[in-house]
């Protein structure tokens, strides 16, 4: 009788997911605005204001691997809705205000498709701006702000204060220098990047040389904390068509010194980014080195291919040590367990409305693979459908009942299979 009730409940959940998939498609097709404009817009001589809404509906399915001690459920559906308010204003031609806040509702607390859990646990966002509106065993509604900033710009410098997105990435697949909310390598939707509470100053020394000073506030619970804060000083220049950037500073968990290189030769793009890091917490943590090397090629038919190799110095080359990596150095911005990786990214546009992409990541130490396909269909300037997912391959791990320990066989063998459909409309 219990099995029959569970089967009935699973069938109802699947039917609910199917209905939401149809709603997502219908929303993107029929609710698209007739013209690509904001719901409110004002333009003056030296100032302007624009207000927009972005509405997301998403439905997904996840199939979890063994062992059950990590994933009690075999299969899980996921439905969510996200309403995002986007405001921007320019004052006197040199001052810009930006706001990006959202209310997010999901059918359960499953966070595989979302960065919300990472945002909540980040030390770089003031916790009082995150609020739980409602939470039950089967649903949750939360609100947060991704951007609330003011930017002053002149001919030679920019000064930005407040919550703002910060990207230090140079490569696409593996980005060891991107220490503030890096996008997942398999992410298809990269429209909105979570911000951090920061003060940023950019100064153009010459037309080809720039320096940047970045301070990111850190918090211990609700209290400001220097230990949890980040400070980065970066300088970049161009020498004979070679872009060189060096930086130094600290994050909440390490001191680091890094660099990036960009060049082009024979129609190929050559990229490098890496850093040398000294962990701040714990004497047992050894210094480590990370470097990502990439090469890419673009063709006139829109085909773009990227190849990258990643040496992840704080990872482990033996799967038996993966749990040590998780326990000894828990960094929510650094998801990788292994030490050596290779990746390939392929993207193209068969038509102006369709964009196809796929990324394949291989752990060279244990042989496991993660594939992330994606399709973006632009229904109009203000509406799109995004189909994505992850397909892992690797040796299955299991729980050793004799030693009461998790026997990890491969990294991506621990990943669930997933597929999701996202519909987005701007107003």
CSV table of C-alpha atoms in Angstrom, one decimal:
chain,number,residue,atom,x,y,z
A,1,UNK,CA,0.0,0.0,0.0
A,2,UNK,CA,2.8,2.4,0.9
A,3,UNK,CA,4.6,1.7,-2.4
A,4,UNK,CA,1.3,2.4,-4.3
A,5,UNK,CA,0.9,5.7,-2.5
A,6,UNK,CA,4.5,6.7,-3.2
A,7,UNK,CA,4.0,5.8,-6.9
A,8,UNK,CA,0.9,7.9,-7.1
A,9,UNK,CA,2.7,10.8,-5.5
A,10,UNK,CA,5.6,10.5,-7.9
A,11,UNK,CA,3.1,10.4,-10.8
A,12,UNK,CA,1.4,13.6,-9.5
A,13,UNK,CA,4.7,15.3,-9.2
A,14,UNK,CA,5.7,14.3,-12.8
A,15,UNK,CA,2.3,15.6,-14.1
A,16,UNK,CA,2.9,18.8,-12.3
A,17,UNK,CA,6.3,19.2,-13.9
A,18,UNK,CA,4.9,18.4,-17.3
A,19,UNK,CA,2.2,21.1,-16.8
A,20,UNK,CA,4.8,23.7,-15.8
A,21,UNK,CA,6.9,22.8,-18.9
A,22,UNK,CA,3.9,23.6,-21.0
A,23,UNK,CA,3.3,26.8,-19.0
A,24,UNK,CA,7.0,27.8,-19.5
A,25,UNK,CA,6.6,27.5,-23.3
A,26,UNK,CA,3.3,29.2,-23.4
A,27,UNK,CA,4.6,32.1,-21.3
A,28,UNK,CA,7.5,32.7,-23.5
A,29,UNK,CA,5.4,32.6,-26.7
A,30,UNK,CA,2.2,34.4,-25.7
A,31,UNK,CA,3.4,36.8,-23.0
A,32,UNK,CA,6.1,38.4,-25.0
A,33,UNK,CA,5.8,42.2,-25.3
A,34,UNK,CA,4.9,43.6,-28.6
A,35,UNK,CA,7.8,46.0,-28.5
A,36,UNK,CA,11.2,45.7,-26.9
A,37,UNK,CA,10.9,48.5,-24.3
A,38,UNK,CA,10.9,49.0,-20.6
A,39,UNK,CA,7.7,49.1,-18.6
A,40,UNK,CA,8.7,52.6,-17.6
A,41,UNK,CA,11.3,54.9,-19.2
A,42,UNK,CA,12.2,58.6,-18.9
A,43,UNK,CA,14.7,60.5,-21.0
A,44,UNK,CA,15.9,64.0,-20.1
A,45,UNK,CA,18.6,66.2,-21.3
A,46,UNK,CA,21.3,65.0,-18.9
A,47,UNK,CA,19.5,62.1,-17.1
A,48,UNK,CA,17.3,59.1,-17.8
A,49,UNK,CA,15.6,56.3,-15.9
A,50,UNK,CA,14.5,52.9,-17.0
A,51,UNK,CA,12.6,50.2,-15.2
A,52,UNK,CA,12.2,46.6,-16.4
A,53,UNK,CA,10.8,43.2,-15.2
A,54,UNK,CA,12.3,39.8,-15.9
A,55,UNK,CA,10.0,36.9,-15.3
A,56,UNK,CA,11.5,33.4,-15.2
A,57,UNK,CA,9.6,30.1,-15.1
A,58,UNK,CA,11.7,26.9,-14.9
A,59,UNK,CA,10.9,23.2,-14.6
A,60,UNK,CA,13.5,20.4,-14.3
A,61,UNK,CA,14.2,16.8,-13.4
A,62,UNK,CA,17.1,15.3,-11.6
A,63,UNK,CA,18.1,11.6,-11.4
A,64,UNK,CA,20.5,11.0,-8.5
A,65,UNK,CA,23.2,8.3,-8.4
A,66,UNK,CA,24.3,6.1,-5.6
A,67,UNK,CA,25.0,6.1,-2.7
A,68,UNK,CA,21.7,6.8,-0.9
A,69,UNK,CA,23.4,8.3,2.1
A,70,UNK,CA,24.1,11.4,-0.1
A,71,UNK,CA,21.0,11.2,-2.3
A,72,UNK,CA,18.0,9.7,-0.4
A,73,UNK,CA,15.8,10.3,-3.4
A,74,UNK,CA,16.2,8.5,-6.7
A,75,UNK,CA,14.4,11.1,-8.9
A,76,UNK,CA,13.2,14.6,-8.1
A,77,UNK,CA,11.2,17.2,-10.0
A,78,UNK,CA,11.9,20.9,-9.7
A,79,UNK,CA,9.6,23.9,-10.4
A,80,UNK,CA,10.5,27.5,-9.8
A,81,UNK,CA,9.4,31.1,-10.6
A,82,UNK,CA,11.6,34.1,-10.4
A,83,UNK,CA,10.5,37.8,-10.6
A,84,UNK,CA,13.3,40.2,-11.1
A,85,UNK,CA,13.1,44.0,-10.9
A,86,UNK,CA,15.8,45.8,-12.9
A,87,UNK,CA,16.3,49.6,-12.5
A,88,UNK,CA,19.0,51.8,-14.0
A,89,UNK,CA,19.4,55.6,-14.0
A,90,UNK,CA,21.9,58.1,-15.3
A,91,UNK,CA,22.3,61.4,-13.6
A,92,UNK,CA,24.2,64.4,-15.1
A,93,UNK,CA,25.7,62.1,-17.7
A,94,UNK,CA,28.4,60.8,-15.4
A,95,UNK,CA,26.7,59.0,-12.6
A,96,UNK,CA,24.8,55.7,-12.9
A,97,UNK,CA,22.6,53.9,-10.5
A,98,UNK,CA,21.7,50.2,-10.8
A,99,UNK,CA,19.3,47.9,-9.0
A,100,UNK,CA,18.7,44.2,-9.5
A,101,UNK,CA,16.5,42.5,-6.9
A,102,UNK,CA,14.4,39.4,-7.1
A,103,UNK,CA,11.8,37.2,-5.4
A,104,UNK,CA,12.3,33.5,-6.0
A,105,UNK,CA,9.8,30.7,-5.3
A,106,UNK,CA,10.4,27.0,-5.7
A,107,UNK,CA,8.4,23.8,-5.3
A,108,UNK,CA,11.0,22.4,-2.8
A,109,UNK,CA,14.4,23.1,-1.3
A,110,UNK,CA,16.3,21.3,-4.0
A,111,UNK,CA,19.1,23.7,-5.1
A,112,UNK,CA,20.9,21.7,-7.8
A,113,UNK,CA,19.7,24.1,-10.5
A,114,UNK,CA,20.3,27.3,-8.6
A,115,UNK,CA,23.1,29.4,-7.1
A,116,UNK,CA,20.8,30.6,-4.3
A,117,UNK,CA,22.4,28.4,-1.7
A,118,UNK,CA,25.8,29.6,-2.6
A,119,UNK,CA,24.7,33.2,-2.4
A,120,UNK,CA,23.1,32.7,1.0
A,121,UNK,CA,26.3,31.2,2.4
A,122,UNK,CA,28.7,33.7,0.8
A,123,UNK,CA,30.7,35.9,3.2
A,124,UNK,CA,30.6,38.8,0.7
A,125,UNK,CA,26.9,39.7,0.9
A,126,UNK,CA,25.3,41.4,3.9
A,127,UNK,CA,23.0,38.8,5.3
A,128,UNK,CA,20.2,41.2,6.2
A,129,UNK,CA,19.5,41.8,2.5
A,130,UNK,CA,18.5,38.2,2.1
A,131,UNK,CA,15.2,37.2,3.6
A,132,UNK,CA,13.1,34.1,3.8
A,133,UNK,CA,9.5,35.0,3.0
A,134,UNK,CA,8.1,31.5,3.4
A,135,UNK,CA,9.5,28.1,3.8
A,136,UNK,CA,7.9,24.7,4.2
A,137,UNK,CA,8.9,21.1,3.7
A,138,UNK,CA,7.7,21.3,0.0
A,139,UNK,CA,8.3,24.9,-1.0
A,140,UNK,CA,10.2,28.1,-0.3
A,141,UNK,CA,10.0,31.7,-1.2
A,142,UNK,CA,13.0,34.0,-0.7
A,143,UNK,CA,14.1,37.5,-1.8
A,144,UNK,CA,17.5,39.0,-2.3
A,145,UNK,CA,19.4,41.8,-4.1
A,146,UNK,CA,22.0,41.0,-6.7
A,147,UNK,CA,23.0,44.6,-7.5
A,148,UNK,CA,22.5,47.9,-5.7
A,149,UNK,CA,25.3,50.2,-6.8
A,150,UNK,CA,26.3,53.8,-7.8
A,151,UNK,CA,29.0,54.4,-10.4
A,152,UNK,CA,30.8,57.6,-11.2
A,153,UNK,CA,32.8,57.8,-14.4
A,154,UNK,CA,35.1,60.3,-16.0
A,155,UNK,CA,37.5,60.3,-18.9
A,156,UNK,CA,40.2,58.5,-16.9
A,157,UNK,CA,38.6,56.7,-14.0
A,158,UNK,CA,35.5,54.9,-12.7
A,159,UNK,CA,34.4,54.6,-9.1
A,160,UNK,CA,31.7,52.0,-8.2
A,161,UNK,CA,30.3,51.5,-4.7
A,162,UNK,CA,27.7,49.1,-3.5
A,163,UNK,CA,26.6,45.5,-4.4
A,164,UNK,CA,27.9,44.8,-7.8
A,165,UNK,CA,29.0,41.9,-10.0
A,166,UNK,CA,32.7,41.4,-10.1
A,167,UNK,CA,34.4,39.1,-12.7
A,168,UNK,CA,38.1,38.4,-12.7
A,169,UNK,CA,37.9,35.6,-15.3
A,170,UNK,CA,39.9,35.4,-18.4
A,171,UNK,CA,39.1,31.9,-19.7
A,172,UNK,CA,35.7,30.3,-20.2
A,173,UNK,CA,35.6,26.8,-18.9
A,174,UNK,CA,38.1,26.8,-16.0
A,175,UNK,CA,38.4,30.2,-14.3
A,176,UNK,CA,40.7,29.9,-11.2
A,177,UNK,CA,41.1,33.7,-10.9
A,178,UNK,CA,37.3,34.3,-10.7
A,179,UNK,CA,36.9,34.2,-7.0
A,180,UNK,CA,33.5,36.0,-6.7
A,181,UNK,CA,30.6,33.8,-7.9
A,182,UNK,CA,32.1,32.1,-11.0
A,183,UNK,CA,29.6,30.7,-13.4
A,184,UNK,CA,29.5,26.9,-13.5
A,185,UNK,CA,31.3,25.6,-16.6
A,186,UNK,CA,28.1,23.9,-17.7
A,187,UNK,CA,25.9,27.0,-17.2
A,188,UNK,CA,23.8,27.9,-20.2
A,189,UNK,CA,22.1,30.9,-18.7
A,190,UNK,CA,24.7,33.6,-17.8
A,191,UNK,CA,22.4,36.6,-18.0
A,192,UNK,CA,22.6,37.7,-14.3
A,193,UNK,CA,25.6,37.4,-12.1
A,194,UNK,CA,25.3,37.7,-8.3
A,195,UNK,CA,27.0,40.7,-6.9
A,196,UNK,CA,29.2,41.3,-3.9
A,197,UNK,CA,29.4,44.3,-1.5
A,198,UNK,CA,32.4,46.1,-2.9
A,199,UNK,CA,34.2,49.4,-3.6
A,200,UNK,CA,36.0,49.4,-7.0
A,201,UNK,CA,38.3,52.0,-8.5
A,202,UNK,CA,39.5,51.7,-12.1
A,203,UNK,CA,42.1,54.2,-13.5
A,204,UNK,CA,43.4,54.4,-17.0
A,205,UNK,CA,47.1,55.3,-16.8
A,206,UNK,CA,47.3,55.3,-20.6
A,207,UNK,CA,45.1,54.1,-23.5
A,208,UNK,CA,46.6,50.6,-23.1
A,209,UNK,CA,47.3,50.4,-19.3
A,210,UNK,CA,44.8,50.3,-16.4
A,211,UNK,CA,45.0,49.7,-12.6
A,212,UNK,CA,42.1,48.5,-10.5
A,213,UNK,CA,41.7,48.6,-6.7
A,214,UNK,CA,39.0,46.4,-5.3
A,215,UNK,CA,37.7,46.0,-1.8
A,216,UNK,CA,35.0,43.5,-1.0
A,217,UNK,CA,33.3,43.6,2.4
A,218,UNK,CA,33.1,40.3,4.3
A,219,UNK,CA,30.8,39.4,7.1
A,220,UNK,CA,30.8,37.0,10.0
A,221,UNK,CA,27.1,36.5,10.5
A,222,UNK,CA,25.8,40.1,10.5
A,223,UNK,CA,29.0,41.7,11.6
A,224,UNK,CA,31.7,43.2,9.3
A,225,UNK,CA,34.9,41.1,9.4
A,226,UNK,CA,38.3,41.9,8.0
A,227,UNK,CA,39.2,38.2,8.0
A,228,UNK,CA,36.2,37.5,5.7
A,229,UNK,CA,36.8,40.5,3.5
A,230,UNK,CA,38.7,40.6,0.2
A,231,UNK,CA,41.2,43.1,-1.2
A,232,UNK,CA,42.6,42.9,-4.8
A,233,UNK,CA,45.0,45.2,-6.6
A,234,UNK,CA,45.3,44.6,-10.3
A,235,UNK,CA,47.2,46.1,-13.2
A,236,UNK,CA,47.0,45.5,-16.9
A,237,UNK,CA,48.7,46.6,-20.1
A,238,UNK,CA,49.1,45.7,-23.7
A,239,UNK,CA,52.6,44.9,-25.1
A,240,UNK,CA,52.8,44.2,-28.9
A,241,UNK,CA,49.2,42.8,-29.0
A,242,UNK,CA,49.8,40.8,-25.8
A,243,UNK,CA,47.4,41.6,-23.0
A,244,UNK,CA,49.1,41.1,-19.6
A,245,UNK,CA,47.3,41.5,-16.3
A,246,UNK,CA,48.8,40.8,-12.8
A,247,UNK,CA,47.1,41.0,-9.5
A,248,UNK,CA,47.7,40.4,-5.8
A,249,UNK,CA,45.5,40.4,-2.7
A,250,UNK,CA,43.5,38.3,-0.3
A,251,UNK,CA,40.1,36.7,-0.1
A,252,UNK,CA,38.2,35.3,2.9
A,253,UNK,CA,40.3,32.1,2.8
A,254,UNK,CA,43.7,32.8,1.1
A,255,UNK,CA,46.3,35.3,-0.1
A,256,UNK,CA,47.0,35.1,-3.7
A,257,UNK,CA,49.2,36.3,-6.5
A,258,UNK,CA,48.1,35.8,-10.1
A,259,UNK,CA,48.2,36.8,-13.7
A,260,UNK,CA,46.4,36.5,-17.1
A,261,UNK,CA,47.6,36.6,-20.6
A,262,UNK,CA,45.7,37.1,-23.9
A,263,UNK,CA,47.1,36.9,-27.4
A,264,UNK,CA,46.2,36.1,-31.0
A,265,UNK,CA,48.3,34.2,-33.5
A,266,UNK,CA,47.3,32.7,-36.9
A,267,UNK,CA,43.6,33.2,-36.2
A,268,UNK,CA,43.8,31.5,-32.9
A,269,UNK,CA,43.1,33.0,-29.5
A,270,UNK,CA,45.6,32.1,-26.7
A,271,UNK,CA,44.6,32.5,-23.1
A,272,UNK,CA,46.1,31.9,-19.7
A,273,UNK,CA,45.0,32.6,-16.2
A,274,UNK,CA,46.4,31.3,-12.9
A,275,UNK,CA,47.4,32.1,-9.4
A,276,UNK,CA,49.6,31.1,-6.5
A,277,UNK,CA,47.7,30.9,-3.2
A,278,UNK,CA,48.5,30.7,0.4
A,279,UNK,CA,45.6,29.5,2.6
A,280,UNK,CA,45.0,31.8,5.6
A,281,UNK,CA,43.1,29.4,7.8
A,282,UNK,CA,44.9,26.4,9.3
A,283,UNK,CA,48.6,25.5,9.3
A,284,UNK,CA,48.0,22.2,7.7
A,285,UNK,CA,46.9,23.8,4.4
A,286,UNK,CA,49.8,23.9,2.0
A,287,UNK,CA,50.3,26.6,-0.6
A,288,UNK,CA,49.0,25.6,-4.0
A,289,UNK,CA,49.1,26.7,-7.6
A,290,UNK,CA,46.3,26.8,-10.2
A,291,UNK,CA,46.6,27.5,-13.9
A,292,UNK,CA,44.2,27.3,-16.9
A,293,UNK,CA,45.5,27.3,-20.4
A,294,UNK,CA,43.2,27.8,-23.4
A,295,UNK,CA,43.1,28.1,-27.1
A,296,UNK,CA,40.1,29.0,-29.2
A,297,UNK,CA,39.0,29.5,-32.8
A,298,UNK,CA,36.1,31.4,-34.3
A,299,UNK,CA,34.8,30.8,-37.8
A,300,UNK,CA,32.8,33.2,-40.0
A,301,UNK,CA,29.8,30.8,-39.8
A,302,UNK,CA,29.5,31.5,-36.0
A,303,UNK,CA,31.2,28.2,-34.9
A,304,UNK,CA,33.4,28.8,-31.9
A,305,UNK,CA,35.5,26.1,-30.3
A,306,UNK,CA,37.5,26.4,-27.1
A,307,UNK,CA,40.0,23.9,-25.7
A,308,UNK,CA,41.3,24.3,-22.1
A,309,UNK,CA,43.6,22.5,-19.7
A,310,UNK,CA,43.3,23.1,-15.9
A,311,UNK,CA,45.9,22.3,-13.2
A,312,UNK,CA,44.0,22.4,-9.9
A,313,UNK,CA,46.8,22.4,-7.4
A,314,UNK,CA,44.6,22.2,-4.3
A,315,UNK,CA,42.8,19.1,-5.7
A,316,UNK,CA,43.6,15.5,-5.2
A,317,UNK,CA,44.9,13.1,-7.8
A,318,UNK,CA,43.5,10.0,-6.0
A,319,UNK,CA,39.7,9.6,-5.6
A,320,UNK,CA,40.3,8.1,-2.2
A,321,UNK,CA,41.4,11.5,-1.1
A,322,UNK,CA,38.4,13.5,-2.5
A,323,UNK,CA,36.7,13.6,0.9
A,324,UNK,CA,39.8,15.1,2.4
A,325,UNK,CA,39.6,17.8,-0.3
A,326,UNK,CA,36.0,18.6,0.7
A,327,UNK,CA,36.7,18.6,4.5
A,328,UNK,CA,40.1,20.3,4.5
A,329,UNK,CA,39.4,23.1,2.1
A,330,UNK,CA,35.6,23.8,1.9
A,331,UNK,CA,35.4,26.7,-0.7
A,332,UNK,CA,31.9,27.2,-2.1
A,333,UNK,CA,33.5,29.1,-5.0
A,334,UNK,CA,35.8,26.2,-6.0
A,335,UNK,CA,33.7,23.0,-6.8
A,336,UNK,CA,36.5,20.7,-8.2
A,337,UNK,CA,37.9,17.8,-6.4
A,338,UNK,CA,40.6,16.5,-8.7
A,339,UNK,CA,43.9,17.9,-9.9
A,340,UNK,CA,44.1,17.7,-13.7
A,341,UNK,CA,41.2,18.5,-16.1
A,342,UNK,CA,40.6,19.1,-19.8
A,343,UNK,CA,37.6,20.7,-21.3
A,344,UNK,CA,36.1,21.5,-24.7
A,345,UNK,CA,33.4,24.0,-25.5
A,346,UNK,CA,31.6,24.2,-28.8
A,347,UNK,CA,29.0,26.9,-29.7
A,348,UNK,CA,27.3,27.9,-32.9
A,349,UNK,CA,24.2,29.6,-34.3
A,350,UNK,CA,22.4,27.6,-37.0
A,351,UNK,CA,20.1,30.5,-37.4
A,352,UNK,CA,19.7,34.0,-35.9
A,353,UNK,CA,17.1,32.6,-33.5
A,354,UNK,CA,18.9,29.4,-32.3
A,355,UNK,CA,22.1,29.1,-30.4
A,356,UNK,CA,23.5,25.6,-29.7
A,357,UNK,CA,26.3,24.9,-27.3
A,358,UNK,CA,28.0,22.0,-25.4
A,359,UNK,CA,30.8,21.7,-22.9
A,360,UNK,CA,32.6,18.5,-22.0
A,361,UNK,CA,34.8,18.4,-18.9
A,362,UNK,CA,37.1,15.4,-18.2
A,363,UNK,CA,38.8,14.6,-14.9
A,364,UNK,CA,42.1,13.3,-16.1
A,365,UNK,CA,42.9,11.7,-12.8
A,366,UNK,CA,39.9,9.4,-12.4
A,367,UNK,CA,38.5,9.3,-16.0
A,368,UNK,CA,35.1,10.7,-15.2
A,369,UNK,CA,33.3,13.1,-17.6
A,370,UNK,CA,30.7,15.8,-17.3
A,371,UNK,CA,28.7,16.9,-20.4
A,372,UNK,CA,26.6,20.0,-20.4
A,373,UNK,CA,24.4,20.6,-23.5
A,374,UNK,CA,22.4,23.8,-24.1
A,375,UNK,CA,20.0,25.3,-26.5
A,376,UNK,CA,18.9,29.0,-26.5
A,377,UNK,CA,15.9,30.0,-28.7
A,378,UNK,CA,15.2,33.7,-29.0
A,379,UNK,CA,11.5,34.1,-29.6
A,380,UNK,CA,11.9,37.9,-29.7
A,381,UNK,CA,14.2,40.6,-28.4
A,382,UNK,CA,12.5,40.3,-25.0
A,383,UNK,CA,11.7,36.6,-24.7
A,384,UNK,CA,13.7,33.4,-24.9
A,385,UNK,CA,13.6,29.7,-24.1
A,386,UNK,CA,16.7,28.0,-22.6
A,387,UNK,CA,17.0,24.2,-22.5
A,388,UNK,CA,20.0,22.8,-20.5
A,389,UNK,CA,21.2,20.0,-18.4
A,390,UNK,CA,24.1,17.9,-17.2
A,391,UNK,CA,25.1,14.3,-18.2
A,392,UNK,CA,27.8,12.8,-16.0
A,393,UNK,CA,29.8,9.7,-16.5
A,394,UNK,CA,32.0,8.0,-14.0
A,395,UNK,CA,32.5,5.0,-11.7
A,396,UNK,CA,29.7,4.8,-9.1
A,397,UNK,CA,30.7,5.5,-5.5
A,398,UNK,CA,29.2,3.5,-2.5
A,399,UNK,CA,28.9,3.6,1.2
A,400,UNK,CA,31.1,1.1,3.0
A,401,UNK,CA,29.0,-0.3,5.8
A,402,UNK,CA,32.0,-2.0,7.5
A,403,UNK,CA,34.0,1.2,7.8
A,404,UNK,CA,31.0,3.5,7.9
A,405,UNK,CA,32.8,5.7,5.3
A,406,UNK,CA,32.0,6.9,1.8
A,407,UNK,CA,34.1,5.1,-0.8
A,408,UNK,CA,34.4,7.7,-3.6
A,409,UNK,CA,35.4,6.1,-7.0
A,410,UNK,CA,35.1,9.2,-9.3
A,411,UNK,CA,34.2,12.9,-9.1
A,412,UNK,CA,31.6,13.2,-11.8
A,413,UNK,CA,30.2,9.8,-10.8
A,414,UNK,CA,28.8,11.6,-7.8
A,415,UNK,CA,26.9,14.2,-10.0
A,416,UNK,CA,23.2,13.7,-10.8
A,417,UNK,CA,21.8,13.7,-14.3
A,418,UNK,CA,19.6,16.7,-14.9
A,419,UNK,CA,17.5,18.5,-17.5
A,420,UNK,CA,15.7,21.8,-17.3
A,421,UNK,CA,13.6,24.2,-19.4
A,422,UNK,CA,13.7,27.9,-18.6
A,423,UNK,CA,11.4,30.5,-20.1
A,424,UNK,CA,12.3,34.2,-19.6
A,425,UNK,CA,10.3,37.3,-20.6
A,426,UNK,CA,11.2,41.0,-20.1
A,427,UNK,CA,8.7,43.7,-19.7
